[in-house]
PDB file of C-alpha atoms in Angstrom:
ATOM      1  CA  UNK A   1       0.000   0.000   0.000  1.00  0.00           C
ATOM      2  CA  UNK A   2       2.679   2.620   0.968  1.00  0.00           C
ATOM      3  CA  UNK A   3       4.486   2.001  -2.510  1.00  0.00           C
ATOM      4  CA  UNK A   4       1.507   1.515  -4.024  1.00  0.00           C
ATOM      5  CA  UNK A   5       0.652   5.605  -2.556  1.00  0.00           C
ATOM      6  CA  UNK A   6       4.176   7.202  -3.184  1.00  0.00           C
ATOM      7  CA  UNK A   7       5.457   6.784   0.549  1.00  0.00           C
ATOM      8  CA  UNK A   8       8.788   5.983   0.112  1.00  0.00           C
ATOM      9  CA  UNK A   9       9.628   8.406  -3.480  1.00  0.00           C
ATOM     10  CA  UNK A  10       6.953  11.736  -1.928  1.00  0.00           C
ATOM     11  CA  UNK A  11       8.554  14.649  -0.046  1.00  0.00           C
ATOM     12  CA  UNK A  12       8.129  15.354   3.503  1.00  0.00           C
ATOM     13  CA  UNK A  13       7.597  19.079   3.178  1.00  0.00           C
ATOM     14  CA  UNK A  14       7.519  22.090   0.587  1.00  0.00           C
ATOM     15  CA  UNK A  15      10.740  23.207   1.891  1.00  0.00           C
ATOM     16  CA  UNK A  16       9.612  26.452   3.064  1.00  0.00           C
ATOM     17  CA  UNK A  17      11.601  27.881   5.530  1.00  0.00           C
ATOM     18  CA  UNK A  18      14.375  25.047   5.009  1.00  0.00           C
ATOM     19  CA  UNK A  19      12.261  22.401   6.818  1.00  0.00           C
ATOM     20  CA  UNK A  20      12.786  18.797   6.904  1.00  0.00           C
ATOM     21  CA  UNK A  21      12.279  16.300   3.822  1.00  0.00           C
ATOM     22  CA  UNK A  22      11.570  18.713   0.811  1.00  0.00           C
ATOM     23  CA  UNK A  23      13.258  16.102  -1.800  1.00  0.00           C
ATOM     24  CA  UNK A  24      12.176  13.003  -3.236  1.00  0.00           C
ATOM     25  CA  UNK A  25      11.988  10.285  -0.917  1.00  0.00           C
ATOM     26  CA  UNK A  26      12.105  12.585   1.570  1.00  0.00           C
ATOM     27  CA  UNK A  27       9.127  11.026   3.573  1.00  0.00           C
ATOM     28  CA  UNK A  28      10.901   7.776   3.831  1.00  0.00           C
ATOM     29  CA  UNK A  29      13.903   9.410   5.163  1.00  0.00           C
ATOM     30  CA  UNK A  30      11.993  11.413   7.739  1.00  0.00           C
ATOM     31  CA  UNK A  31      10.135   8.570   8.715  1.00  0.00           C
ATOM     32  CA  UNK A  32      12.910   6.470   9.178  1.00  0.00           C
ATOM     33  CA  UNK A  33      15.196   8.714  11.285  1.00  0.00           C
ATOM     34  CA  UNK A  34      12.399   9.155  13.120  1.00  0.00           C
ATOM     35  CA  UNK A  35      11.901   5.505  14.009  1.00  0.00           C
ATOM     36  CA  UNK A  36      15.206   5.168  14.523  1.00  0.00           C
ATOM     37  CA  UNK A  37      15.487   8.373  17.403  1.00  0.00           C
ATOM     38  CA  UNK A  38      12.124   6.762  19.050  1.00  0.00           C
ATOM     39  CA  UNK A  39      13.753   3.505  19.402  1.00  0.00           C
ATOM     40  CA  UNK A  40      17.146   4.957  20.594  1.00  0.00           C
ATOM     41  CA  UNK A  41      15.402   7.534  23.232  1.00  0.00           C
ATOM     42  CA  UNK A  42      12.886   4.647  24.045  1.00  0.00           C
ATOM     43  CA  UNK A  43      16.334   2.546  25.401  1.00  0.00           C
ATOM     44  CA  UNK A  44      18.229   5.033  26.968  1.00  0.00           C
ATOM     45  CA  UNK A  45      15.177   6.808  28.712  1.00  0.00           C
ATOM     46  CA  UNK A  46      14.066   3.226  29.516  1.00  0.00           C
ATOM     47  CA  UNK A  47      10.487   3.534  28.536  1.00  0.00           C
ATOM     48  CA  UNK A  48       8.396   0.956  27.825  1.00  0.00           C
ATOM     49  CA  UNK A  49       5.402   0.844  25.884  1.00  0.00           C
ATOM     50  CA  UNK A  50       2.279  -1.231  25.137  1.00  0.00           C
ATOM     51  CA  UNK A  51       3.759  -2.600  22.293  1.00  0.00           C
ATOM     52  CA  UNK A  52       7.319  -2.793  22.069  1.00  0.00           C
ATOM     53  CA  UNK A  53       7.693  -1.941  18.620  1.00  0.00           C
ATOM     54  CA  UNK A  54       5.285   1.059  19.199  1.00  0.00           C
ATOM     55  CA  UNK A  55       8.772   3.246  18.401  1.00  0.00           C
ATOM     56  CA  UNK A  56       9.120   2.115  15.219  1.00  0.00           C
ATOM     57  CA  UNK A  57       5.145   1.911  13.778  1.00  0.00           C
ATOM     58  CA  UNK A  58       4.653   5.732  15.427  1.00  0.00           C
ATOM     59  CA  UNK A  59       8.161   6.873  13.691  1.00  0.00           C
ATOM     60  CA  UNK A  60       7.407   5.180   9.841  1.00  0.00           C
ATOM     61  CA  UNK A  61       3.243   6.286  10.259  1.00  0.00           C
ATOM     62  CA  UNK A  62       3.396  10.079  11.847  1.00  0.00           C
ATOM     63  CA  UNK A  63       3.770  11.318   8.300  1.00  0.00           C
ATOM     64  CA  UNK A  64       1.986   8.158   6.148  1.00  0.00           C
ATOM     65  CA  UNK A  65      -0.128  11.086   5.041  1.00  0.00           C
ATOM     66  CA  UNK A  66       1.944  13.277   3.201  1.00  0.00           C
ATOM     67  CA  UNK A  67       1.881  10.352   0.512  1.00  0.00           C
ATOM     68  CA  UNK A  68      -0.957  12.795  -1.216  1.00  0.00           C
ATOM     69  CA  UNK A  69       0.464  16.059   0.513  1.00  0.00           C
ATOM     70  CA  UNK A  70       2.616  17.181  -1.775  1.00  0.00           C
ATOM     71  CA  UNK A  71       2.826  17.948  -5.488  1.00  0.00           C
ATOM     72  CA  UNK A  72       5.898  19.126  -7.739  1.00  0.00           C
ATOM     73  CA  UNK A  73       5.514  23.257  -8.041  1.00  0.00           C
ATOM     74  CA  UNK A  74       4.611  24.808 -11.456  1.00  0.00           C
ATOM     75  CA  UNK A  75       7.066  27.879 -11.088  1.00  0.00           C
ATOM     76  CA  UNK A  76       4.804  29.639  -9.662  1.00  0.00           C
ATOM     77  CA  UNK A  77       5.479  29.287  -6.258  1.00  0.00           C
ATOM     78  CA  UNK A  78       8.481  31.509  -6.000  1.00  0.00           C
ATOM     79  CA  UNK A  79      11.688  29.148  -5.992  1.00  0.00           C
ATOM     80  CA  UNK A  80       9.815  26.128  -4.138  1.00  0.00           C
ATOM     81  CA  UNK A  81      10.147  22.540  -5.375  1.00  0.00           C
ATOM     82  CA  UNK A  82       7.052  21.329  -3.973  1.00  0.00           C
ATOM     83  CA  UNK A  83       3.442  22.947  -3.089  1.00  0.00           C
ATOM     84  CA  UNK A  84       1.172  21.411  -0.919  1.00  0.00           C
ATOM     85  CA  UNK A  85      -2.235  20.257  -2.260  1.00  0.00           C
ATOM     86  CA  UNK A  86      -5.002  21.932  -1.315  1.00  0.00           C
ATOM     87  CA  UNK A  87      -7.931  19.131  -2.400  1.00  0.00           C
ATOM     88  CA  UNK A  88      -6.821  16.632  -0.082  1.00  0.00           C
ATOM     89  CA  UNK A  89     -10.211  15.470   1.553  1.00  0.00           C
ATOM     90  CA  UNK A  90      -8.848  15.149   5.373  1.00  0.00           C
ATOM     91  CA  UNK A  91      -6.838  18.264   6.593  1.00  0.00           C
ATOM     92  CA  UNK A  92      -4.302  17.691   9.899  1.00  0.00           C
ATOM     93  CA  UNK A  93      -1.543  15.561   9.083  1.00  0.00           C
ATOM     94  CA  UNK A  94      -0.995  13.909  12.600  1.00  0.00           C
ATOM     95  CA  UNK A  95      -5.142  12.954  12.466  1.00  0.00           C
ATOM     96  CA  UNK A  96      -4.789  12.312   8.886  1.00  0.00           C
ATOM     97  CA  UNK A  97      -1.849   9.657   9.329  1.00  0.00           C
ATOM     98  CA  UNK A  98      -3.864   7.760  12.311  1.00  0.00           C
ATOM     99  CA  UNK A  99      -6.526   7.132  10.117  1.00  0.00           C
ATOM    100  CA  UNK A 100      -4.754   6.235   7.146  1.00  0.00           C
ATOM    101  CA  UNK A 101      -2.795   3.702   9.462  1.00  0.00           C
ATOM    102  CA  UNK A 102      -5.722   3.013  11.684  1.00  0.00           C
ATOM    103  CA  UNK A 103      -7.273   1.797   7.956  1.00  0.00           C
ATOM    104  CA  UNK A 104      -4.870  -0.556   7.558  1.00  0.00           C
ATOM    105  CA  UNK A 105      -3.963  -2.017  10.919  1.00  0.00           C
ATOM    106  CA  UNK A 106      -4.499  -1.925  14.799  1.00  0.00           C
ATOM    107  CA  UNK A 107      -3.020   0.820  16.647  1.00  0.00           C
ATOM    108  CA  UNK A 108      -2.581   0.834  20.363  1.00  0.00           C
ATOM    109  CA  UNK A 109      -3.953   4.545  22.090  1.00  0.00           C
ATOM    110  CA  UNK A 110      -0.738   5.162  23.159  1.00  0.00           C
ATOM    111  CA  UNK A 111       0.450   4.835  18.835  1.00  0.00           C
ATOM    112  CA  UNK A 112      -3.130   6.698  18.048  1.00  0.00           C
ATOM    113  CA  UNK A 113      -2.160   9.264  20.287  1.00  0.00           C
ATOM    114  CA  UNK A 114       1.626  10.038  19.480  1.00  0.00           C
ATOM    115  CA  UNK A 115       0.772   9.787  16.049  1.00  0.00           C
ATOM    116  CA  UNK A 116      -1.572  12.463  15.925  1.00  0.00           C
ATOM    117  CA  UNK A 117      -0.326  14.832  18.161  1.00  0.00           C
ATOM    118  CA  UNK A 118       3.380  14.460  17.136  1.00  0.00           C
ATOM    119  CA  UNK A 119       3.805  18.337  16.544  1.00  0.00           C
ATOM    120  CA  UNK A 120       3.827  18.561  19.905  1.00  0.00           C
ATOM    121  CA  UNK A 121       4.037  22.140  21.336  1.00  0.00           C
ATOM    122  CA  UNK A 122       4.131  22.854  17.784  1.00  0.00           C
ATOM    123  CA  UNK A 123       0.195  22.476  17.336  1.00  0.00           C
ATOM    124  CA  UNK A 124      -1.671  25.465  17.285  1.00  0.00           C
ATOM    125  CA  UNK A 125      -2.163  27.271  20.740  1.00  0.00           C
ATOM    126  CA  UNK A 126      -5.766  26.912  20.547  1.00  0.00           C
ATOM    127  CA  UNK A 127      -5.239  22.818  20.663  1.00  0.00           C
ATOM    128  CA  UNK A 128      -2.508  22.953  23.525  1.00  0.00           C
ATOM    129  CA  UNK A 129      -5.150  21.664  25.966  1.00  0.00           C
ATOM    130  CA  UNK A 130      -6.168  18.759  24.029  1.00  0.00           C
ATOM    131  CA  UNK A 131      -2.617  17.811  23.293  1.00  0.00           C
ATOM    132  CA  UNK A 132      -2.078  17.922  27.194  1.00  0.00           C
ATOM    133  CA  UNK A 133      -4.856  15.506  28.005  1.00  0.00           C
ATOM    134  CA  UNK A 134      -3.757  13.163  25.444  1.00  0.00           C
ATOM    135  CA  UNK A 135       0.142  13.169  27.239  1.00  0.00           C
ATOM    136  CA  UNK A 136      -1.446  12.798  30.799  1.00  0.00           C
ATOM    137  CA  UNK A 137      -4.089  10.272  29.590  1.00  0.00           C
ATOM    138  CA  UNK A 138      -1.559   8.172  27.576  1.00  0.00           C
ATOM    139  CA  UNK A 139       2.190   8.540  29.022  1.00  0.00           C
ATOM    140  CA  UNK A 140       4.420   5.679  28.704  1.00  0.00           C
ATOM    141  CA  UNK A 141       6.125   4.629  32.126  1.00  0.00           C
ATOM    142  CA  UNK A 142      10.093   4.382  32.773  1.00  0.00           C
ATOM    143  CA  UNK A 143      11.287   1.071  33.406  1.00  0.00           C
TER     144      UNK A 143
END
């Protein structure tokens, strides 16, 4: 399904800003450093999870969305390589990647959870309640 959709050739951003990913295959390189730094923290900061290879299914599925994000600019968009799509039919990209993932296997609420609010303190201010229920109601415990 994920080659099937473009996950491992799309970009993981426009590259505004010099953000993270804004080449081809840049999803799949995102995602994977990602999984990789969740596993690593995960052993040093001796967490444990529900699953133990919740590290590596939230790092590869935060972004599964951006598989229809993305499309190559027309020169239009002054300098940028990519633009992002604005007909996608679910908006969100942390919500958007849960359900695409939920769609196509179980998810623990701890993976539901870190998936879709993996911006973090990044999310808008007007969501920064919600995202602090969600870490109180579904914190993984140190070992």
């Amino acid at each position: 399904y994920m080659k099937e959709k473009g996950f491992f050739t799309c970009p993981s951003s426009t590259g505004e800003g010099g953000r993270h990913g804004a080449f081809e295959g840049g999803n799949y390189w995102h995602s994977r450093m990602v999984a990789m730094l969740l596993r690593e923290y995960t052993e040093k900061m001796g967490l444990t999870w529900e699953r133990p290879e919740s590290p590596e299914v939230i790092g590869w599925l935060h972004d599964i969305c951006k598989m229809d994000e993305y499309m190559e600019a027309d020169g239009s968009a002054a300098g940028a390589k990519y633009i992002k799509r604005k007909d996608t039919p679910l908006q969100g990209h942390g919500v958007k990647s849960a359900i695409i993932a939920l769609s196509r296997m179980y998810l623990t609420d701890e993976e539901i959870c870190c998936i879709c609010w993996h911006m973090g303190a990044f999310t808008g201010e007007s969501k920064w309640d919600a995202y602090s229920k969600a870490v109180k109601n579904t914190r993984t415990s140190s070992g």
